PDB file of C-alpha atoms in Angstrom:
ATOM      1  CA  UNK A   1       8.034 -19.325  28.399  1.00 93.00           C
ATOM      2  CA  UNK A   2       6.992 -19.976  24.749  1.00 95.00           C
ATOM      3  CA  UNK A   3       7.383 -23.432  23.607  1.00 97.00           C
ATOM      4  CA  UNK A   4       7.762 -24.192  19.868  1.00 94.00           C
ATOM      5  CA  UNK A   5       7.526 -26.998  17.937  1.00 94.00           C
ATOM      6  CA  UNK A   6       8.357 -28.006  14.252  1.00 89.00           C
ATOM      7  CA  UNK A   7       8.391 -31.853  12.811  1.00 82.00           C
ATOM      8  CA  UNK A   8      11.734 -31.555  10.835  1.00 81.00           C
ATOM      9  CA  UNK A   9      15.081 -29.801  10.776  1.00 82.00           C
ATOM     10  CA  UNK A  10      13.895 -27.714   8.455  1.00 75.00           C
ATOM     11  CA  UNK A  11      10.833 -26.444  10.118  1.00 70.00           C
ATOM     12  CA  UNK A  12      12.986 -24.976  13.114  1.00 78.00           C
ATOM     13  CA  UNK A  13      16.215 -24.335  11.654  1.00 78.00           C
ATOM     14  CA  UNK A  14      15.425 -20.837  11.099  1.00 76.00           C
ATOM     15  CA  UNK A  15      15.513 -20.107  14.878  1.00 78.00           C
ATOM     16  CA  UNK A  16      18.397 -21.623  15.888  1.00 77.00           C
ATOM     17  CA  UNK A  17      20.253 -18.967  15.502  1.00 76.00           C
ATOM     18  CA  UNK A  18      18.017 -16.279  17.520  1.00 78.00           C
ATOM     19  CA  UNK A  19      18.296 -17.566  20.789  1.00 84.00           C
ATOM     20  CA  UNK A  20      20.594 -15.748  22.964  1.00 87.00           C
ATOM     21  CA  UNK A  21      22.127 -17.773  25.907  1.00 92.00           C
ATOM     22  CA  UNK A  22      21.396 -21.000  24.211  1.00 91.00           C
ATOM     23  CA  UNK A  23      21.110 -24.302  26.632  1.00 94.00           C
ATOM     24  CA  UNK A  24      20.373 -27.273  25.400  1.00 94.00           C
ATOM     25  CA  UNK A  25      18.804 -30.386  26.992  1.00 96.00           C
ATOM     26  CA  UNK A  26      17.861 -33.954  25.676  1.00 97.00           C
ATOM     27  CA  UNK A  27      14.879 -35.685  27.127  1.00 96.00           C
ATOM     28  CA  UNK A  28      12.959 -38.691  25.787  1.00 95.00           C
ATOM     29  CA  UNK A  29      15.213 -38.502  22.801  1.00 95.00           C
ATOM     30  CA  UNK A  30      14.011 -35.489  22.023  1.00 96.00           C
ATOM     31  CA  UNK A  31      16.477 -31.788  21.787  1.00 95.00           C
ATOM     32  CA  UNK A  32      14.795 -28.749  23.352  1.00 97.00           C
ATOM     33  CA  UNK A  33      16.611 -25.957  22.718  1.00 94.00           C
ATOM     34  CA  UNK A  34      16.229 -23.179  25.444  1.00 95.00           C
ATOM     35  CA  UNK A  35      17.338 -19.580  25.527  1.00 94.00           C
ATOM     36  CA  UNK A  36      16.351 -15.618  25.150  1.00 90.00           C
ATOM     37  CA  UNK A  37      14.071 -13.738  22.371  1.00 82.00           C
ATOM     38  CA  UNK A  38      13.880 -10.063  22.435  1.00 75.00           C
ATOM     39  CA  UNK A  39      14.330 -10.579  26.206  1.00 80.00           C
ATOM     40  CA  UNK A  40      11.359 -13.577  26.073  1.00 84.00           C
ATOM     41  CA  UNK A  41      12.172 -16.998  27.428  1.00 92.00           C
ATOM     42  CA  UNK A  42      11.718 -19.724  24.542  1.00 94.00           C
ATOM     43  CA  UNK A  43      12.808 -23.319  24.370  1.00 96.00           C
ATOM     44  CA  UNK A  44      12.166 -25.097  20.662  1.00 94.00           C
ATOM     45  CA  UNK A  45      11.965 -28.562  19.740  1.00 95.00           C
ATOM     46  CA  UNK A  46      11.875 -31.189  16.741  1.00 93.00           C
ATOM     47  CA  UNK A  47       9.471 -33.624  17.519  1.00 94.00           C
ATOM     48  CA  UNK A  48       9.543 -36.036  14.693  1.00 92.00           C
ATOM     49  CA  UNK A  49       7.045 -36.267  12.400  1.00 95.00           C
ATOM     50  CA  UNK A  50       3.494 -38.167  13.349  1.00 96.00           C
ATOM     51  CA  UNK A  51       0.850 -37.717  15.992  1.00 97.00           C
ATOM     52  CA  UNK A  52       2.930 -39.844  18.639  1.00 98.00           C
ATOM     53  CA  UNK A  53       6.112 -37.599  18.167  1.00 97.00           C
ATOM     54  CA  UNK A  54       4.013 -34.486  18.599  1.00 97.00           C
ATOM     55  CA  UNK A  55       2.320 -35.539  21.775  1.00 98.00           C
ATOM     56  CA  UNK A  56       5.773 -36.537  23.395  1.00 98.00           C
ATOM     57  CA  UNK A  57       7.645 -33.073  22.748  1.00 98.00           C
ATOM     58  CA  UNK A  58       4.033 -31.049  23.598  1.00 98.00           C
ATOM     59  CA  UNK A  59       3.799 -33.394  26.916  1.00 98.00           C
ATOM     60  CA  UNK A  60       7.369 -32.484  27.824  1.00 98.00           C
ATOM     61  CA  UNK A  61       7.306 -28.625  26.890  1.00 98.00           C
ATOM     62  CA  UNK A  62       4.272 -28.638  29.522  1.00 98.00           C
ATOM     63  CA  UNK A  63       5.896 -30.697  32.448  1.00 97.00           C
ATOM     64  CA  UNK A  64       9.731 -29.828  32.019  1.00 97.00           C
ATOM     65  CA  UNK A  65       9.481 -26.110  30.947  1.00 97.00           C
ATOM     66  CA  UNK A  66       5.960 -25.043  31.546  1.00 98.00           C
ATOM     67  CA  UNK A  67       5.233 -22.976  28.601  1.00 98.00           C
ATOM     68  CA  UNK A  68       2.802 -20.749  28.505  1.00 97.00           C
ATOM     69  CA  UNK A  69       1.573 -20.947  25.192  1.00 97.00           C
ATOM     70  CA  UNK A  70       2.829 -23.745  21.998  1.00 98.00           C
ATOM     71  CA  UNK A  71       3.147 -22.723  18.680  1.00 96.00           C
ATOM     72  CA  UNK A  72       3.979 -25.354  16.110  1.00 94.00           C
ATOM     73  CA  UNK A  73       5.192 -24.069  12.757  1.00 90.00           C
ATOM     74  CA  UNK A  74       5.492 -26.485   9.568  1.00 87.00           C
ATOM     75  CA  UNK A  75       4.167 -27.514   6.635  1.00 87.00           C
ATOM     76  CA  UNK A  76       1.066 -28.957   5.101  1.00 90.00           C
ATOM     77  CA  UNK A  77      -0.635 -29.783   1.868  1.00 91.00           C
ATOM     78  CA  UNK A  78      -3.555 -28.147   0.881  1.00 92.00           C
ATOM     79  CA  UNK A  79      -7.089 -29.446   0.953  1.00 95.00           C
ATOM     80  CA  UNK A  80      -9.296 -26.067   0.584  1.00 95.00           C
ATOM     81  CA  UNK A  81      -8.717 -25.413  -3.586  1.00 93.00           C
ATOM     82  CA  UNK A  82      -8.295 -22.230  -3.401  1.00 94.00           C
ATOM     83  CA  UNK A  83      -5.054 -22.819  -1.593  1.00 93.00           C
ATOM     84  CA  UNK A  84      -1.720 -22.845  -3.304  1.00 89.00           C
ATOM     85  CA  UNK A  85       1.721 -23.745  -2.444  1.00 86.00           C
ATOM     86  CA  UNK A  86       3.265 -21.101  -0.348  1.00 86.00           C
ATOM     87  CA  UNK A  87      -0.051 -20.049   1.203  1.00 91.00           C
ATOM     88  CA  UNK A  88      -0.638 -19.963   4.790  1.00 92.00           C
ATOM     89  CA  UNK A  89      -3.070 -21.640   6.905  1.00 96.00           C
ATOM     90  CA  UNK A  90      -3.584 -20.333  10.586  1.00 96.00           C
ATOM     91  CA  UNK A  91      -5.594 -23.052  12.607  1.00 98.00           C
ATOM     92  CA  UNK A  92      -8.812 -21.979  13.890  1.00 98.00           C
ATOM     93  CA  UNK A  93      -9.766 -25.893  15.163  1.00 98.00           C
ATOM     94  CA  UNK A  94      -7.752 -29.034  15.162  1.00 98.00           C
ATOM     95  CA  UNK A  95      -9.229 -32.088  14.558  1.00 98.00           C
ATOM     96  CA  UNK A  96      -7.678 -35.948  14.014  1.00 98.00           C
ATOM     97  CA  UNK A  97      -9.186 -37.437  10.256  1.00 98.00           C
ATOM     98  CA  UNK A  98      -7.791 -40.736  10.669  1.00 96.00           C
ATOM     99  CA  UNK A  99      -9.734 -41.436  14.111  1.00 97.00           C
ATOM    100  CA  UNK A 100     -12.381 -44.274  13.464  1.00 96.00           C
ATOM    101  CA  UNK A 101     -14.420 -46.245  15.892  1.00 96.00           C
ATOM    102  CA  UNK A 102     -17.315 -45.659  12.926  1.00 94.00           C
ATOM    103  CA  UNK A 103     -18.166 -49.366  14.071  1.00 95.00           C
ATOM    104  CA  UNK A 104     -18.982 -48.437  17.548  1.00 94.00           C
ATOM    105  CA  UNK A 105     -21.772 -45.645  16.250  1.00 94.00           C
ATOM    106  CA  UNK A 106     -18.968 -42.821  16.826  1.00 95.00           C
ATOM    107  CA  UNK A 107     -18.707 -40.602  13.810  1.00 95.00           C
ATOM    108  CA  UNK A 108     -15.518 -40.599  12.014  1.00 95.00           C
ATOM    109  CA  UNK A 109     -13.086 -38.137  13.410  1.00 96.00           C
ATOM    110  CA  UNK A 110     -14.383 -38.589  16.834  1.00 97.00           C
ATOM    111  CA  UNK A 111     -12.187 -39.613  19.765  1.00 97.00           C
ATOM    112  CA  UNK A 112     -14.233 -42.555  21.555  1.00 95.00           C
ATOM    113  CA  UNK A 113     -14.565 -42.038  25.234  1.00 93.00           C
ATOM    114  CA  UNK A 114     -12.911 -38.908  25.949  1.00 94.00           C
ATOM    115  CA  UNK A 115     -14.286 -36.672  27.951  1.00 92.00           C
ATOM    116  CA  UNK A 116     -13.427 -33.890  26.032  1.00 94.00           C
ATOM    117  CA  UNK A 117     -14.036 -32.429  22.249  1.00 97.00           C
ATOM    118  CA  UNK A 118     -12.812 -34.060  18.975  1.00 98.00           C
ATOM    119  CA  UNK A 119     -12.188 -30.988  17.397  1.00 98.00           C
ATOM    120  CA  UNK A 120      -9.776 -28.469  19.406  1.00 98.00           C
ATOM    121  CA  UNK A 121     -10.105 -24.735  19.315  1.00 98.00           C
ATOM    122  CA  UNK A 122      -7.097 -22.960  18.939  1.00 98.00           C
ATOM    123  CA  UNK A 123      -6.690 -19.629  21.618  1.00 97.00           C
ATOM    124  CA  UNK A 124      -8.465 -16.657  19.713  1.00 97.00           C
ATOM    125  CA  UNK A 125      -6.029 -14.287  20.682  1.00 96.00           C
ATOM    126  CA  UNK A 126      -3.067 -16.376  19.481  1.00 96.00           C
ATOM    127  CA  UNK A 127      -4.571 -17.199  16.306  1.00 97.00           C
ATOM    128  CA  UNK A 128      -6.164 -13.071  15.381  1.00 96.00           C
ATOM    129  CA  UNK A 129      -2.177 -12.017  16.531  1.00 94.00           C
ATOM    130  CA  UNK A 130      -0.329 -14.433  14.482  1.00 94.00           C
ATOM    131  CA  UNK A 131      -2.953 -13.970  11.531  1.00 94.00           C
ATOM    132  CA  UNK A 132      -2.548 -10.361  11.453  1.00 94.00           C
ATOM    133  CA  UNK A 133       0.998 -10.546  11.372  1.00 93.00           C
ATOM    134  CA  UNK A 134       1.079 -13.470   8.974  1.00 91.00           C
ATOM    135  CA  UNK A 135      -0.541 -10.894   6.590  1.00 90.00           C
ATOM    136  CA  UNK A 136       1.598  -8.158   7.006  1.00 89.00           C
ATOM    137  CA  UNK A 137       5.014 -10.073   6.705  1.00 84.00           C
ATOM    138  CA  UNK A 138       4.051 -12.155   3.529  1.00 83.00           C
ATOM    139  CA  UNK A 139       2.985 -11.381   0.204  1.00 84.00           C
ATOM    140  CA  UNK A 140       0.679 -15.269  -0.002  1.00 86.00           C
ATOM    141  CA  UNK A 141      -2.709 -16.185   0.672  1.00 92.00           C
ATOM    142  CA  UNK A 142      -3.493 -16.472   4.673  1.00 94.00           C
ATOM    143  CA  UNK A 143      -6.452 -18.207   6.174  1.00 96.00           C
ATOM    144  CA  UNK A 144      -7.819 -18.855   9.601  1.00 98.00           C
ATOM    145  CA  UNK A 145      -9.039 -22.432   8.693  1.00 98.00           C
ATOM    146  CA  UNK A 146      -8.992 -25.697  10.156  1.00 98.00           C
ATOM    147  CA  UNK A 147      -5.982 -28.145  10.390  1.00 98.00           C
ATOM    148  CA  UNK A 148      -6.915 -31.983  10.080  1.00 98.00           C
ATOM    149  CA  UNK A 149      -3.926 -34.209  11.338  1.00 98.00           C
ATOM    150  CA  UNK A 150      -3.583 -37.998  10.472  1.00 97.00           C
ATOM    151  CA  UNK A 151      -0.564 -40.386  10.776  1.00 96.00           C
ATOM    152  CA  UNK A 152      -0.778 -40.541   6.402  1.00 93.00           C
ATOM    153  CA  UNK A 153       1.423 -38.607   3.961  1.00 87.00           C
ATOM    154  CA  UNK A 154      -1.845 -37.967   1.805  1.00 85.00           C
ATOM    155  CA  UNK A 155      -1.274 -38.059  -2.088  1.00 84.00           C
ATOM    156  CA  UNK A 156      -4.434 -38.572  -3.690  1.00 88.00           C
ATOM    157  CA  UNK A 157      -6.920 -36.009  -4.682  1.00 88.00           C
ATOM    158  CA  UNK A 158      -9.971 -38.399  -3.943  1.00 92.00           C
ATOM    159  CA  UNK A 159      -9.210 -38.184  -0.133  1.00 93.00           C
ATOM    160  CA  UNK A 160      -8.510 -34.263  -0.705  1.00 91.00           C
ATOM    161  CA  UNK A 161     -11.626 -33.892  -1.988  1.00 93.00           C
ATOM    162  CA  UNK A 162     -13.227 -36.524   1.214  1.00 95.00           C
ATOM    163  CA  UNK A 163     -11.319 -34.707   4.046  1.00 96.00           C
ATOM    164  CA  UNK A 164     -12.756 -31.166   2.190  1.00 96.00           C
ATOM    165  CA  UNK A 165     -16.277 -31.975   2.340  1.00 96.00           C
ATOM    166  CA  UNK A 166     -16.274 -34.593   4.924  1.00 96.00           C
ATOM    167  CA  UNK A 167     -14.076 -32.564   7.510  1.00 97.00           C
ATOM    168  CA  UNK A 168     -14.060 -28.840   6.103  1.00 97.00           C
ATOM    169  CA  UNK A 169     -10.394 -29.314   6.305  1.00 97.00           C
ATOM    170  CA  UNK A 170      -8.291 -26.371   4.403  1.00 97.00           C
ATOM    171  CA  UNK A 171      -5.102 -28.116   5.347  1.00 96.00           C
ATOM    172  CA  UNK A 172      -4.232 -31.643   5.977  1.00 96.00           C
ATOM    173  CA  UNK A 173      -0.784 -32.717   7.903  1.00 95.00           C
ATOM    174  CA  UNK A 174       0.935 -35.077  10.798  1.00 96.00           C
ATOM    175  CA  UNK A 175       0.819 -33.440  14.197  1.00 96.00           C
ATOM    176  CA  UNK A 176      -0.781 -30.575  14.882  1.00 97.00           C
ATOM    177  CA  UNK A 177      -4.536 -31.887  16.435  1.00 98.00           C
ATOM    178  CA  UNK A 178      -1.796 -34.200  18.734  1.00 98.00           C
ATOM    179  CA  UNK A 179      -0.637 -30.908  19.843  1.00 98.00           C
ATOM    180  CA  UNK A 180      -3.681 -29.380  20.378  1.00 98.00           C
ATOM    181  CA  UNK A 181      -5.048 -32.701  22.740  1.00 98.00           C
ATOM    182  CA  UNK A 182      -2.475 -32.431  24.807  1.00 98.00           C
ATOM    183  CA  UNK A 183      -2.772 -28.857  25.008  1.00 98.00           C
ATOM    184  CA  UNK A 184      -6.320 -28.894  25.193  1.00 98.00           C
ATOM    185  CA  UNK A 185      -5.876 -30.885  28.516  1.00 98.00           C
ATOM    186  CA  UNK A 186      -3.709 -29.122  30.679  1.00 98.00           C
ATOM    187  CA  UNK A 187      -5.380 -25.766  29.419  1.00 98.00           C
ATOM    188  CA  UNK A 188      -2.316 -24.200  27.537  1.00 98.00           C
ATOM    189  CA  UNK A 189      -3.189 -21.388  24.621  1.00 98.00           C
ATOM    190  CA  UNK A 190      -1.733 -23.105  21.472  1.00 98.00           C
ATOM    191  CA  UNK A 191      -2.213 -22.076  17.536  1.00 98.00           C
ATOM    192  CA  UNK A 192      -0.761 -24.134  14.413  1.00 97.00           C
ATOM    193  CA  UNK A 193       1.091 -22.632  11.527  1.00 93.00           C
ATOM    194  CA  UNK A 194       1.018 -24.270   8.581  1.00 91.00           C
ATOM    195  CA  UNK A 195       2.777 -23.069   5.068  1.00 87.00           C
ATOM    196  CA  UNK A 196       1.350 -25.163   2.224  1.00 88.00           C
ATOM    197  CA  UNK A 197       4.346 -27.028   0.686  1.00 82.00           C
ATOM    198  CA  UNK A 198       2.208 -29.466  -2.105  1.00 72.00           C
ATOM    199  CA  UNK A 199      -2.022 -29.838  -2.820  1.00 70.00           C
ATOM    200  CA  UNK A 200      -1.759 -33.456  -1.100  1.00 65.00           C
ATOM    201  CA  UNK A 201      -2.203 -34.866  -4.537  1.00 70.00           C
ATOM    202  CA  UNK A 202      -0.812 -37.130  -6.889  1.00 64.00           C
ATOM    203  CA  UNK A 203       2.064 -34.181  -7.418  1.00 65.00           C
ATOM    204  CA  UNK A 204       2.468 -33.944  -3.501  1.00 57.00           C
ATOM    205  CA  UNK A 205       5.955 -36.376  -3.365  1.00 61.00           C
ATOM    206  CA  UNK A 206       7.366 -34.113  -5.565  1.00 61.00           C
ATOM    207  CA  UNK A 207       5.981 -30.927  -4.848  1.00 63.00           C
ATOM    208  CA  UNK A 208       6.342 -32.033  -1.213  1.00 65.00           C
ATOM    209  CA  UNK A 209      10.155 -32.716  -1.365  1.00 65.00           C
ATOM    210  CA  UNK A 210      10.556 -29.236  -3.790  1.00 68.00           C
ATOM    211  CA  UNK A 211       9.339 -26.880  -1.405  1.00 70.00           C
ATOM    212  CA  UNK A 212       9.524 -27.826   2.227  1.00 69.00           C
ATOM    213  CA  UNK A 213      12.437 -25.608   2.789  1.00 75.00           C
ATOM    214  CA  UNK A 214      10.681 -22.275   1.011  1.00 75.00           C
ATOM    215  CA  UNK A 215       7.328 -23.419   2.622  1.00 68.00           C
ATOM    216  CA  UNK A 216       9.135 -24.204   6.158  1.00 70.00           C
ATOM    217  CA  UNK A 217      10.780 -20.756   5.777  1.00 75.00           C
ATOM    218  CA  UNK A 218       7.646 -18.920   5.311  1.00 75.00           C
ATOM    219  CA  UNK A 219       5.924 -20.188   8.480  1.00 74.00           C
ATOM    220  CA  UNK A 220       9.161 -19.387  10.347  1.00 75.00           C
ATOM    221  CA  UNK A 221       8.792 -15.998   9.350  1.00 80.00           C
ATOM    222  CA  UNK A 222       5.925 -15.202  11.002  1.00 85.00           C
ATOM    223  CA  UNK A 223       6.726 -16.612  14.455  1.00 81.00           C
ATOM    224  CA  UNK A 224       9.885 -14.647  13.710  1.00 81.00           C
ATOM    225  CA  UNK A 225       7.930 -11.356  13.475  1.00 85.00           C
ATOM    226  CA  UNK A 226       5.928 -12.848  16.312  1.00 86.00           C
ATOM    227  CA  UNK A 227       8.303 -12.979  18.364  1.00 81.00           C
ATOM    228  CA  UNK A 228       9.917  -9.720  18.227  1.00 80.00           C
ATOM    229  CA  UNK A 229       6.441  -8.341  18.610  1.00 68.00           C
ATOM    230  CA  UNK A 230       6.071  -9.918  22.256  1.00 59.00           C
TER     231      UNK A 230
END
């Protein structure tokens, strides 16, 4: 079973109308939506936006449905300048920029005492197939980059420029290195979409609020075409 995940109504409203034999369930306050795909078993979910949220609906996709593989589709502002809005970025790596236990001697961005990595790889095979189709179904900018996550709407062009050169981050948004974590740990192939809805600077309210729906419909496009191609 395919599990996806999107923060807002808009990030999974596009699919609720492609599931055949629709059931729906609510669990930890949380609607997962399960039913058929071109004869493939899906269940989709709105998580809520933040790193919390995320881990929840990823934890229960994994223990209540058993997916084999997560996608999470969404939007994100830009930190890599040669992104614009309605560009794509398909995570390579995950990794958490607001982690920081710099006191302890821990670099920033580092999960203290984990016995695991700070920055999650996304499944290769996920990420060249939904890449290559990304390309072919849209007429923007794709990358294979890497997704920083932090519980911050970020609107200033000083900490675009920081999580840039500090992080190598092309695009900065809410959830998806929660995703990967959890995923990470219970060995599940995951890969992050992420439309670019604002440049996370002093426009990004405004830019942010004007094109979440075109952005959100974008990166539902290509699990769309991902999807059928299954």
């Amino acid at each position: 079973m395919i599990g996806i995940i999107g923060a807002m109504d808009e990030e999974i409203a596009h699919f609720k109308g492609k599931l055949a034999n629709q059931s729906e369930e609510t669990i930890a306050g949380l609607t997962f939506l399960q039913g058929e795909w071109q004869g493939r078993n899906v269940v989709i979910t709105k998580c809520g936006v933040g790193k919390v949220n995320a881990s929840i609906a990823t934890q229960k996709l994994i223990d209540r449905y058993h997916v084999s593989e997560i996608l999470f589709t969404g939007v994100a502002g830009a930190c890599n300048p040669s992104l614009n809005i309605g560009d794509m970025v398909i995570s390579s790596v995950c990794q958490q920029h607001d982690i920081d236990a710099s006191p302890l001697g821990f670099p920033k961005g580092t999960i203290p005492m984990f016995d695991g990595p700070s920055i999650f790889e996304a499944d290769t095979k996920l990420v060249e197939r939904v890449s290559s189709i990304a390309s072919g179904v849209t007429d923007t900018n794709v990358i294979v980059g890497k997704v920083v996550s932090g519980d911050q709407f970020i609107a200033s062009r000083e900490t675009v420029e920081e999580l840039h050169n500090d992080f190598g981050a092309d695009c900065v948004e809410m959830e998806g290195a929660a995703v990967a974590q959890v995923a990470f740990v219970h060995n599940v192939p995951f890969v992050i979409l992420r439309s670019i809805s604002d440049k996370a600077n002093g426009d990004a309210p405004a830019d942010f609020t004007s094109w979440v729906t075109e952005s959100a419909k974008r990166a539902a496009l290509i699990v769309d075409h991902y999807l059928q191609a299954e």
